[in-house]
Coordinates of N, CA and C in Angstrom, one line a residue:
M1 N 116.8 145.5 136.4 CA 117.0 146.4 135.3 C 118.3 146.0 134.5
H2 N 118.1 145.8 133.2 CA 119.2 145.4 132.3 C 120.2 146.5 132.2
R3 N 121.5 146.2 132.3 CA 122.6 147.2 132.1 C 123.5 146.7 131.0
S4 N 123.7 147.6 130.0 CA 124.5 147.2 128.9 C 126.0 147.2 129.2
V5 N 126.7 146.3 128.6 CA 128.1 146.1 128.9 C 129.0 146.3 127.6
G6 N 130.0 147.0 127.8 CA 131.0 147.1 126.7 C 132.4 146.6 127.2
V7 N 133.1 145.9 126.4 CA 134.4 145.3 126.7 C 135.4 145.8 125.8
V8 N 136.5 146.3 126.4 CA 137.7 146.8 125.6 C 138.8 145.8 125.8
V9 N 139.4 145.5 124.7 CA 140.6 144.6 124.7 C 141.8 145.3 124.1
P10 N 142.7 145.8 125.0 CA 143.9 146.5 124.5 C 144.9 145.5 123.9
A11 N 145.4 145.7 122.7 CA 146.3 144.7 122.1 C 147.5 145.4 121.4
Y12 N 148.6 145.0 121.8 CA 149.9 145.4 121.1 C 150.6 144.2 120.5
R13 N 150.7 144.2 119.2 CA 151.3 143.1 118.4 C 150.8 141.8 118.9
P14 N 149.5 141.5 118.9 CA 148.9 140.3 119.5 C 149.2 139.1 118.6
D15 N 149.1 137.9 119.2 CA 148.9 136.7 118.5 C 147.5 136.7 117.9
V16 N 147.4 136.9 116.6 CA 146.1 137.1 116.0 C 145.1 136.0 116.2
E17 N 145.5 134.8 116.0 CA 144.6 133.6 116.2 C 144.1 133.5 117.7
R18 N 145.0 133.7 118.6 CA 144.7 133.7 120.0 C 143.7 134.8 120.3
L19 N 144.0 136.0 119.8 CA 143.1 137.1 120.1 C 141.7 136.9 119.5
A20 N 141.6 136.4 118.3 CA 140.4 136.1 117.6 C 139.6 135.1 118.4
T21 N 140.2 134.0 118.8 CA 139.6 133.0 119.6 C 139.0 133.6 120.9
Y22 N 139.8 134.4 121.6 CA 139.5 135.0 122.9 C 138.3 136.0 122.7
V23 N 138.3 136.8 121.7 CA 137.2 137.7 121.5 C 135.9 136.9 121.2
A24 N 136.0 135.9 120.4 CA 134.8 135.1 120.1 C 134.3 134.4 121.4
A25 N 135.2 134.0 122.3 CA 134.7 133.4 123.6 C 134.1 134.5 124.5
I26 N 134.6 135.7 124.5 CA 134.0 136.8 125.3 C 132.6 137.1 124.7
D27 N 132.5 137.1 123.4 CA 131.2 137.4 122.8 C 130.1 136.4 123.2
E28 N 130.6 135.1 123.2 CA 129.6 134.0 123.5 C 129.3 133.9 125.0
R29 N 130.3 134.1 125.8 CA 130.1 133.9 127.3 C 129.5 135.1 127.9
C30 N 130.0 136.3 127.6 CA 129.6 137.5 128.3 C 128.5 138.2 127.6
A31 N 128.3 138.0 126.4 CA 127.2 138.6 125.6 C 127.2 140.1 125.7
P32 N 128.3 140.8 125.6 CA 128.3 142.3 125.8 C 127.6 143.0 124.6
T33 N 127.2 144.2 124.9 CA 126.6 145.0 123.8 C 127.6 145.3 122.7
T34 N 128.8 145.5 123.1 CA 129.9 145.8 122.1 C 131.2 145.3 122.7
I35 N 132.1 144.9 121.8 CA 133.5 144.6 122.1 C 134.3 145.6 121.2
R36 N 135.3 146.2 121.8 CA 136.2 147.1 121.1 C 137.6 146.7 121.3
I37 N 138.3 146.4 120.2 CA 139.7 146.1 120.2 C 140.5 147.3 120.0
E38 N 141.4 147.7 120.9 CA 142.2 148.9 120.7 C 143.6 148.3 120.3
L39 N 143.9 148.4 119.0 CA 145.0 147.7 118.4 C 146.1 148.7 118.2
D40 N 147.3 148.5 118.9 CA 148.4 149.4 118.7 C 149.5 148.8 117.8
A41 N 150.0 149.7 117.0 CA 151.2 149.4 116.1 C 151.0 148.1 115.4
P42 N 149.9 147.9 114.7 CA 149.6 146.6 114.1 C 150.5 146.3 112.9
R43 N 150.9 145.1 112.8 CA 151.7 144.7 111.6 C 150.7 144.7 110.4
S44 N 151.2 144.7 109.2 CA 150.4 144.8 108.0 C 149.5 143.6 107.9
G45 N 148.2 143.9 107.6 CA 147.2 142.9 107.4 C 146.5 142.4 108.7
V46 N 147.0 142.8 109.9 CA 146.4 142.3 111.1 C 145.0 142.8 111.3
A47 N 144.7 144.1 111.1 CA 143.4 144.6 111.3 C 142.4 143.9 110.3
D48 N 142.8 143.6 109.1 CA 142.0 142.9 108.1 C 141.6 141.5 108.6
R49 N 142.6 140.9 109.3 CA 142.3 139.5 109.8 C 141.3 139.5 110.9
L50 N 141.2 140.6 111.6 CA 140.3 140.7 112.7 C 138.9 141.3 112.3
A51 N 138.8 141.7 111.0 CA 137.6 142.4 110.6 C 136.3 141.6 110.7
D52 N 136.4 140.2 110.6 CA 135.2 139.4 110.7 C 134.7 139.1 112.1
L53 N 135.4 139.6 113.1 CA 135.0 139.4 114.5 C 133.8 140.2 114.8
S54 N 133.0 139.8 115.9 CA 131.9 140.7 116.4 C 132.5 141.7 117.3
A55 N 133.3 142.6 116.7 CA 134.0 143.6 117.5 C 134.4 144.8 116.6
T56 N 134.5 146.0 117.2 CA 135.0 147.1 116.5 C 136.5 147.1 116.7
V57 N 137.3 147.3 115.6 CA 138.7 147.4 115.7 C 139.2 148.8 115.5
A58 N 139.7 149.4 116.5 CA 140.3 150.8 116.4 C 141.8 150.7 116.5
T59 N 142.5 151.2 115.5 CA 143.9 151.1 115.4 C 144.7 152.4 115.7
S60 N 145.9 152.2 116.2 CA 146.8 153.3 116.4 C 148.1 153.0 115.7
P61 N 148.7 153.9 115.0 CA 150.0 153.5 114.3 C 151.1 153.3 115.2
H62 N 151.0 153.8 116.5 CA 152.1 153.6 117.4 C 151.6 153.0 118.7
R63 N 152.6 152.6 119.6 CA 152.2 152.0 120.8 C 151.8 153.0 121.8
R64 N 150.6 153.1 122.3 CA 150.2 154.1 123.2 C 150.4 153.8 124.7
G65 N 150.5 152.5 125.0 CA 150.5 152.0 126.3 C 149.1 151.5 126.7
K66 N 149.1 150.6 127.7 CA 147.8 149.9 128.1 C 146.8 150.9 128.6
G67 N 147.3 151.8 129.5 CA 146.4 152.8 130.1 C 145.7 153.7 129.1
R68 N 146.5 154.2 128.2 CA 146.0 155.1 127.2 C 145.0 154.4 126.3
A69 N 145.4 153.2 125.9 CA 144.5 152.4 125.0 C 143.2 152.1 125.6
I70 N 143.2 151.7 126.9 CA 141.9 151.4 127.6 C 141.1 152.6 127.8
T71 N 141.7 153.7 128.2 CA 141.0 155.0 128.3 C 140.3 155.4 127.0
A72 N 141.0 155.3 125.9 CA 140.4 155.7 124.6 C 139.2 154.8 124.3
G73 N 139.4 153.5 124.7 CA 138.3 152.6 124.4 C 137.1 152.9 125.3
F74 N 137.3 153.1 126.6 CA 136.2 153.5 127.5 C 135.5 154.7 127.1
E75 N 136.3 155.7 126.6 CA 135.7 157.0 126.2 C 134.8 156.8 124.9
A76 N 135.1 155.8 124.1 CA 134.4 155.5 122.9 C 133.1 154.7 123.2
L77 N 133.0 154.1 124.3 CA 131.8 153.3 124.7 C 130.7 154.1 125.2
D78 N 129.5 153.7 125.0 CA 128.3 154.4 125.6 C 127.5 153.4 126.4
T79 N 128.1 152.4 127.0 CA 127.4 151.4 127.7 C 127.3 151.7 129.2
D80 N 126.5 151.0 130.0 CA 126.3 151.2 131.4 C 127.5 150.7 132.2
V81 N 128.1 149.6 131.7 CA 129.3 149.0 132.3 C 130.4 149.0 131.3
L82 N 131.6 149.3 131.8 CA 132.8 149.4 131.0 C 133.8 148.3 131.6
A83 N 134.2 147.4 130.8 CA 135.1 146.4 131.2 C 136.3 146.2 130.3
F84 N 137.4 145.7 130.7 CA 138.5 145.4 129.8 C 139.1 144.1 130.2
A85 N 139.8 143.5 129.2 CA 140.5 142.2 129.4 C 141.7 142.2 128.5
D86 N 142.9 141.8 129.1 CA 144.1 141.8 128.3 C 144.0 140.8 127.1
A87 N 144.6 141.2 126.0 CA 144.4 140.5 124.7 C 145.0 139.1 124.7
D88 N 145.9 138.8 125.7 CA 146.5 137.4 125.6 C 145.6 136.3 126.1
G89 N 144.5 136.7 126.7 CA 143.5 135.7 127.1 C 143.9 135.0 128.4
S90 N 144.7 135.7 129.2 CA 145.1 135.1 130.5 C 143.9 134.9 131.4
T91 N 142.9 135.8 131.3 CA 141.7 135.7 132.1 C 140.6 135.1 131.2
P92 N 140.3 133.9 131.4 CA 139.3 133.2 130.5 C 138.0 134.0 130.5
A93 N 137.2 133.8 129.4 CA 135.9 134.5 129.3 C 135.0 134.2 130.5
D94 N 135.0 133.0 131.0 CA 134.2 132.7 132.2 C 134.5 133.5 133.4
S95 N 135.8 133.7 133.6 CA 136.3 134.6 134.7 C 136.0 136.0 134.4
L96 N 136.1 136.5 133.2 CA 135.8 137.9 132.9 C 134.3 138.1 133.2
A97 N 133.4 137.1 132.9 CA 132.0 137.3 133.2 C 131.8 137.4 134.7
D98 N 132.6 136.7 135.5 CA 132.5 136.8 136.9 C 132.9 138.2 137.4
V99 N 133.9 138.8 136.7 CA 134.4 140.1 137.1 C 133.3 141.2 136.7
I100 N 132.7 141.0 135.6 CA 131.6 142.0 135.2 C 130.4 141.9 136.1
A101 N 130.1 140.7 136.6 CA 128.8 140.5 137.3 C 128.5 141.4 138.4
P102 N 129.4 141.7 139.3 CA 129.1 142.6 140.5 C 128.7 144.0 140.0
V103 N 129.4 144.5 139.0 CA 129.1 145.8 138.5 C 127.8 145.8 137.7
E104 N 127.6 144.8 136.9 CA 126.4 144.7 136.1 C 125.1 144.6 137.0
G105 N 125.3 143.9 138.1 CA 124.2 143.7 139.0 C 124.0 144.8 140.0
G106 N 124.9 145.8 140.0 CA 124.8 147.0 140.9 C 125.4 146.8 142.2
G107 N 126.1 145.7 142.5 CA 126.7 145.5 143.8 C 128.0 146.1 144.0
A108 N 128.6 146.6 143.0 CA 130.0 147.3 143.1 C 130.1 148.3 142.1
D109 N 130.9 149.4 142.4 CA 131.2 150.4 141.4 C 132.4 149.9 140.5
L110 N 133.3 149.2 141.1 CA 134.5 148.7 140.4 C 134.7 147.3 140.9
A111 N 134.9 146.4 139.9 CA 135.3 145.0 140.2 C 136.6 144.7 139.6
V112 N 137.5 144.1 140.5 CA 138.9 143.9 140.2 C 139.1 142.4 140.1
G113 N 139.5 141.8 139.0 CA 139.9 140.4 138.9 C 141.2 140.2 139.7
S114 N 141.3 139.0 140.3 CA 142.4 138.7 141.2 C 143.0 137.3 141.0
R115 N 144.3 137.3 140.7 CA 145.0 136.1 140.5 C 145.5 135.6 141.9
R116 N 145.7 136.5 142.8 CA 146.3 136.2 144.1 C 145.3 136.0 145.2
H117 N 144.0 136.1 144.9 CA 143.0 135.8 145.9 C 143.1 134.4 146.3
P118 N 142.8 134.1 147.6 CA 142.9 132.7 148.1 C 142.0 131.7 147.3
D119 N 140.9 132.2 146.7 CA 140.0 131.4 146.0 C 140.3 131.4 144.5
A120 N 141.3 132.0 144.1 CA 141.7 132.0 142.7 C 142.3 130.7 142.3
T121 N 142.3 130.4 141.0 CA 142.8 129.2 140.4 C 143.9 129.5 139.4
I122 N 145.1 129.1 139.6 CA 146.2 129.3 138.7 C 146.4 128.1 137.8
A123 N 145.9 128.2 136.6 CA 145.9 127.0 135.7 C 147.3 126.8 135.1
R124 N 148.0 127.9 134.9 CA 149.4 127.9 134.4 C 150.2 129.0 135.1
H125 N 151.3 128.6 135.7 CA 152.1 129.5 136.5 C 153.0 130.3 135.7
R126 N 153.3 131.5 136.2 CA 154.4 132.3 135.6 C 155.8 131.8 136.0
T127 N 156.8 132.3 135.3 CA 158.2 132.0 135.7 C 158.4 132.5 137.2
F128 N 159.4 131.9 137.8 CA 159.7 132.3 139.2 C 160.0 133.8 139.3
A129 N 160.8 134.3 138.3 CA 161.1 135.7 138.4 C 159.9 136.6 138.3
R130 N 159.0 136.3 137.3 CA 157.8 137.1 137.1 C 156.9 137.0 138.3
R131 N 156.8 135.8 138.9 CA 155.9 135.6 140.1 C 156.5 136.4 141.3
R132 N 157.8 136.4 141.5 CA 158.4 137.1 142.6 C 158.2 138.6 142.4
L133 N 158.4 139.1 141.2 CA 158.3 140.5 141.0 C 156.8 141.0 141.3
G134 N 155.9 140.1 140.8 CA 154.5 140.4 141.0 C 154.1 140.4 142.5
D135 N 154.6 139.4 143.2 CA 154.3 139.3 144.6 C 154.9 140.5 145.4
T136 N 156.1 140.9 145.0 CA 156.7 142.0 145.7 C 155.9 143.3 145.4
F137 N 155.5 143.5 144.2 CA 154.7 144.7 143.9 C 153.4 144.7 144.7
A138 N 152.7 143.6 144.7 CA 151.4 143.5 145.5 C 151.6 143.8 146.9
W139 N 152.7 143.3 147.5 CA 153.1 143.6 148.9 C 153.3 145.1 149.2
L140 N 154.0 145.7 148.3 CA 154.3 147.1 148.4 C 153.1 147.9 148.2
A141 N 152.2 147.6 147.2 CA 151.0 148.3 147.0 C 150.1 148.3 148.1
R142 N 150.0 147.2 148.8 CA 149.1 147.1 150.0 C 149.5 148.1 151.1
R143 N 150.8 148.5 151.1 CA 151.3 149.3 152.1 C 151.3 150.8 151.7
L144 N 151.1 151.1 150.5 CA 151.1 152.5 150.0 C 149.8 153.0 149.6
V145 N 148.9 152.2 149.1 CA 147.6 152.7 148.7 C 146.5 151.9 149.3
A146 N 145.3 152.4 149.2 CA 144.1 151.7 149.6 C 143.3 151.4 148.4
P147 N 142.4 150.4 148.4 CA 142.1 149.5 149.4 C 143.1 148.4 149.5
Q148 N 143.0 147.5 150.5 CA 143.8 146.4 150.7 C 143.4 145.2 149.8
L149 N 144.0 145.0 148.7 CA 143.7 143.9 147.8 C 144.8 142.9 147.7
F150 N 144.4 141.7 147.2 CA 145.4 140.7 147.0 C 146.2 141.0 145.7
D151 N 145.5 141.6 144.7 CA 146.0 141.8 143.4 C 145.5 143.1 142.8
Y152 N 146.4 143.9 142.3 CA 146.0 145.2 141.8 C 146.1 145.3 140.2
Q153 N 147.0 144.4 139.7 CA 147.4 144.5 138.3 C 146.8 143.5 137.4
C154 N 145.9 142.6 137.9 CA 145.3 141.6 137.0 C 144.6 142.3 135.8
G155 N 144.8 141.7 134.6 CA 144.2 142.3 133.4 C 142.8 142.0 133.2
A156 N 141.9 142.3 134.1 CA 140.5 142.2 134.0 C 139.8 143.0 135.0
K157 N 139.1 144.0 134.6 CA 138.4 144.9 135.6 C 137.1 145.4 134.9
A158 N 136.2 145.8 135.7 CA 134.9 146.4 135.2 C 134.5 147.5 136.1
I159 N 133.9 148.6 135.5 CA 133.5 149.7 136.3 C 132.2 150.3 135.7
S160 N 131.4 150.8 136.6 CA 130.1 151.4 136.1 C 130.4 152.7 135.4
R161 N 129.4 153.0 134.6 CA 129.5 154.3 133.8 C 129.6 155.5 134.8
E162 N 128.8 155.4 135.9 CA 128.7 156.5 136.8 C 130.1 156.7 137.5
A163 N 130.7 155.6 137.9 CA 132.0 155.6 138.6 C 133.1 156.1 137.6
W164 N 133.0 155.7 136.4 CA 134.0 156.2 135.4 C 133.9 157.7 135.2
E165 N 132.7 158.2 135.1 CA 132.6 159.6 135.0 C 133.2 160.4 136.1
R166 N 133.2 159.8 137.3 CA 133.8 160.5 138.5 C 135.3 160.5 138.4
I167 N 135.9 159.5 138.0 CA 137.4 159.4 138.1 C 138.1 159.6 136.8
R168 N 137.5 159.6 135.7 CA 138.2 159.6 134.4 C 139.2 160.8 134.2
E169 N 138.8 161.9 134.8 CA 139.7 163.1 134.7 C 140.9 163.1 135.7
H170 N 141.0 162.0 136.4 CA 142.0 161.9 137.4 C 143.0 160.7 137.1
L171 N 143.0 160.3 135.9 CA 143.9 159.2 135.5 C 144.9 159.7 134.5
Y172 N 146.2 159.4 134.8 CA 147.3 160.0 134.1 C 148.3 158.9 133.6
E173 N 148.2 157.7 134.1 CA 149.3 156.7 133.8 C 149.0 156.1 132.5
P174 N 149.8 156.2 131.5 CA 149.6 155.7 130.1 C 149.9 154.2 130.0
G175 N 150.7 153.7 130.9 CA 151.1 152.3 130.8 C 150.4 151.3 131.7
F176 N 151.2 150.3 132.2 CA 150.7 149.3 133.1 C 150.3 149.8 134.5
A177 N 150.8 150.9 134.9 CA 150.4 151.5 136.2 C 149.0 152.0 136.2
W178 N 148.4 152.1 135.1 CA 147.0 152.6 135.0 C 146.1 151.8 135.9
D179 N 146.3 150.5 136.0 CA 145.4 149.6 136.8 C 145.4 150.1 138.3
I180 N 146.6 150.3 138.8 CA 146.6 150.6 140.3 C 146.1 152.0 140.5
E181 N 146.4 152.9 139.5 CA 145.8 154.3 139.6 C 144.3 154.2 139.6
L182 N 143.7 153.4 138.8 CA 142.3 153.3 138.7 C 141.7 152.8 140.1
V183 N 142.4 151.8 140.7 CA 141.9 151.3 142.0 C 142.1 152.4 143.0
A184 N 143.2 153.1 143.1 CA 143.5 154.1 144.1 C 142.5 155.3 144.0
M185 N 142.2 155.7 142.7 CA 141.3 156.8 142.6 C 139.9 156.4 142.9
A186 N 139.5 155.2 142.6 CA 138.1 154.7 143.0 C 138.0 154.7 144.5
D187 N 139.0 154.3 145.2 CA 138.9 154.3 146.7 C 138.9 155.7 147.2
A188 N 139.7 156.6 146.6 CA 139.8 158.0 147.1 C 138.4 158.7 147.0
F189 N 137.7 158.3 145.9 CA 136.3 158.9 145.7 C 135.2 158.2 146.5
G190 N 135.6 157.2 147.3 CA 134.7 156.5 148.1 C 133.8 155.5 147.4
L191 N 134.2 155.0 146.2 CA 133.5 154.1 145.4 C 133.6 152.7 146.0
S192 N 132.6 151.8 145.8 CA 132.7 150.5 146.3 C 133.5 149.6 145.3
I193 N 134.4 148.8 145.9 CA 135.3 148.0 145.1 C 135.2 146.5 145.6
E194 N 135.0 145.6 144.6 CA 134.9 144.2 144.9 C 136.1 143.4 144.2
E195 N 136.8 142.6 145.0 CA 137.9 141.8 144.4 C 137.3 140.4 144.0
V196 N 137.5 140.0 142.8 CA 136.8 138.8 142.3 C 137.9 137.8 142.0
P197 N 137.9 136.6 142.6 CA 138.9 135.6 142.3 C 138.6 135.0 140.9
I198 N 139.7 134.8 140.1 CA 139.6 134.3 138.8 C 140.4 133.0 138.6
T199 N 140.2 132.4 137.4 CA 141.1 131.4 136.9 C 142.1 132.1 136.0
W200 N 143.4 131.8 136.2 CA 144.4 132.5 135.5 C 145.3 131.6 134.7
H201 N 145.5 131.9 133.4 CA 146.4 131.1 132.5 C 147.5 132.1 132.1
D202 N 148.7 131.9 132.7 CA 149.7 132.8 132.3 C 150.2 132.5 130.9
Q203 N 150.6 133.6 130.1 CA 151.1 133.4 128.8 C 152.6 133.6 128.7
P204 N 153.4 132.6 128.5 CA 154.8 132.8 128.6 C 155.4 133.6 127.5
D205 N 154.7 133.9 126.4 CA 155.2 134.7 125.4 C 154.7 136.1 125.4
S206 N 154.4 136.6 126.6 CA 153.9 137.9 126.8 C 154.9 139.0 126.3
T207 N 154.4 140.1 125.8 CA 155.3 141.2 125.4 C 155.8 142.1 126.5
V208 N 155.3 141.8 127.7 CA 155.7 142.6 128.9 C 157.1 142.2 129.3
S209 N 158.0 143.3 129.5 CA 159.3 143.1 130.0 C 159.3 143.2 131.5
P210 N 159.6 142.1 132.3 CA 159.4 142.2 133.7 C 160.2 143.3 134.4
I211 N 161.5 143.5 134.0 CA 162.3 144.5 134.7 C 161.8 145.9 134.4
E212 N 161.7 146.2 133.1 CA 161.3 147.6 132.7 C 159.9 147.9 133.3
T213 N 159.0 146.9 133.2 CA 157.6 147.1 133.7 C 157.6 147.3 135.2
S214 N 158.5 146.6 135.9 CA 158.5 146.7 137.4 C 159.0 148.1 137.8
V215 N 159.9 148.7 137.1 CA 160.4 150.1 137.4 C 159.3 151.1 137.1
A216 N 158.6 150.9 136.0 CA 157.5 151.8 135.6 C 156.3 151.7 136.6
L217 N 156.1 150.4 137.1 CA 155.0 150.2 138.1 C 155.3 150.9 139.4
A218 N 156.6 150.8 139.8 CA 157.0 151.4 141.1 C 156.8 152.9 141.0
Q219 N 157.2 153.5 139.9 CA 157.0 154.9 139.7 C 155.5 155.3 139.7
G220 N 154.7 154.5 139.0 CA 153.3 154.7 138.9 C 152.6 154.5 140.2
L221 N 153.1 153.6 141.0 CA 152.5 153.3 142.4 C 152.7 154.6 143.3
L222 N 153.8 155.2 143.3 CA 154.1 156.4 144.0 C 153.2 157.5 143.5
A223 N 153.1 157.6 142.2 CA 152.3 158.7 141.6 C 150.8 158.5 142.0
A224 N 150.3 157.3 142.0 CA 148.9 157.0 142.3 C 148.7 157.3 143.8
R225 N 149.6 157.0 144.6 CA 149.5 157.3 146.1 C 149.4 158.8 146.2
H226 N 150.2 159.6 145.5 CA 150.2 161.0 145.6 C 148.9 161.6 145.1
R227 N 148.4 161.1 144.0 CA 147.2 161.7 143.4 C 145.9 161.3 144.2
A228 N 145.9 160.1 144.8 CA 144.8 159.7 145.7 C 144.8 160.6 146.9
A229 N 146.0 160.9 147.4 CA 146.1 161.8 148.6 C 145.6 163.2 148.3
L230 N 145.8 163.7 147.1 CA 145.2 165.0 146.7 C 143.7 165.0 146.7
I231 N 143.1 163.9 146.3 CA 141.7 163.8 146.3 C 141.1 163.9 147.7
T232 N 141.8 163.2 148.7 CA 141.4 163.2 150.1 C 141.9 164.5 150.8
E233 N 142.5 165.4 150.1 CA 142.9 166.7 150.6 C 144.0 166.6 151.6
S234 N 145.0 165.8 151.3 CA 146.2 165.8 152.2 C 147.0 167.1 152.0
R235 N 147.3 167.8 153.1 CA 148.0 169.1 153.0 C 149.4 168.9 152.5
L236 N 150.1 167.8 152.9 CA 151.4 167.5 152.5 C 151.5 167.3 151.0
H237 N 150.6 166.5 150.5 CA 150.6 166.2 149.0 C 150.1 167.4 148.2
G238 N 149.2 168.2 148.8 CA 148.8 169.4 148.2 C 150.0 170.4 148.0
A239 N 150.8 170.5 149.1 CA 152.0 171.3 149.0 C 153.0 170.8 147.9
I240 N 153.1 169.5 147.8 CA 154.0 168.9 146.8 C 153.5 169.3 145.4
A241 N 152.2 169.1 145.2 CA 151.6 169.3 143.9 C 151.7 170.8 143.5
A242 N 151.7 171.7 144.5 CA 151.8 173.1 144.2 C 153.1 173.5 143.6
R243 N 154.1 172.7 143.8 CA 155.5 173.0 143.4 C 155.8 172.3 142.1
R244 N 154.9 171.6 141.5 CA 155.1 170.8 140.3 C 154.2 171.3 139.2
E245 N 154.6 171.1 138.0 CA 153.7 171.4 136.8 C 152.6 170.4 136.8
A246 N 151.4 170.9 136.6 CA 150.2 170.0 136.6 C 150.3 169.1 135.3
P247 N 150.2 167.7 135.5 CA 150.2 166.8 134.4 C 148.9 166.9 133.6
T248 N 148.8 166.3 132.4 CA 147.6 166.3 131.6 C 147.0 164.9 131.7
A249 N 145.7 164.9 132.1 CA 145.0 163.7 132.2 C 144.8 163.0 130.9
L250 N 144.7 161.7 130.9 CA 144.7 160.9 129.7 C 143.5 161.3 128.8
V251 N 142.3 161.6 129.4 CA 141.1 162.0 128.7 C 141.3 163.4 128.0
D252 N 142.3 164.2 128.5 CA 142.5 165.5 127.9 C 143.6 165.6 126.9
A253 N 144.4 164.5 126.9 CA 145.7 164.5 126.1 C 145.5 164.7 124.6
G254 N 144.3 164.2 124.1 CA 144.1 164.3 122.7 C 143.2 165.5 122.3
R255 N 142.9 166.3 123.2 CA 142.0 167.4 122.8 C 142.8 168.5 122.1
P256 N 142.2 169.2 121.1 CA 142.9 170.2 120.3 C 143.5 171.3 121.0
D257 N 143.0 171.7 122.2 CA 143.5 172.8 122.9 C 144.6 172.4 123.9
R258 N 145.1 171.2 123.8 CA 146.2 170.7 124.6 C 147.5 170.7 123.8

């Protein structure tokens, strides 16, 4: 049975030529039903320069954060499989196709691209500081959330429509911590998760700030652990939640009654 595929590419102040080349490669290699670029805070003329691509370009005048942008993109898709890839092209189109395949074929509810998998290929390494921070976060995540993965934050994942419908109302992280929250929630709901080794090309001119992002990821990791425990009916975490104001899920944040 054929399953339609939609790909979201969240982009904040992207290198336009690199993004255009990457989207064209995704279109050729993955042949998705639709590609949707979620473009945040674009400079003048950027949206027009992307208009000729085989993609829908949705713009936001301000920076929403990766998690909020992907969520908006997924909500706009009507395909059987929902996938995303970071706009810098660190995950080549061939590897993105590998990530989509287990979900498209029905073998997994969520597929997670992995730069740290033993079978992954690192074509271009990150700086020592970025690599060390990433390794430390992955080590900590394996001790605080399930499942046990090599890599939680790689910018390429795919999820089935059915799985997304189950967890969409339980995602709150607007930024980079959205990735690990997605994984933690999928596991809490008993969904099948497959980690897929990829080829990785690090982009040295990334807009990600290692220190600020690390702090936000640590906070998001603890929040994801707490929310996953609520799903599995932890009494301790239920008591903690009862004393806090309930947050607004990303899918609810834009509704008129909020």
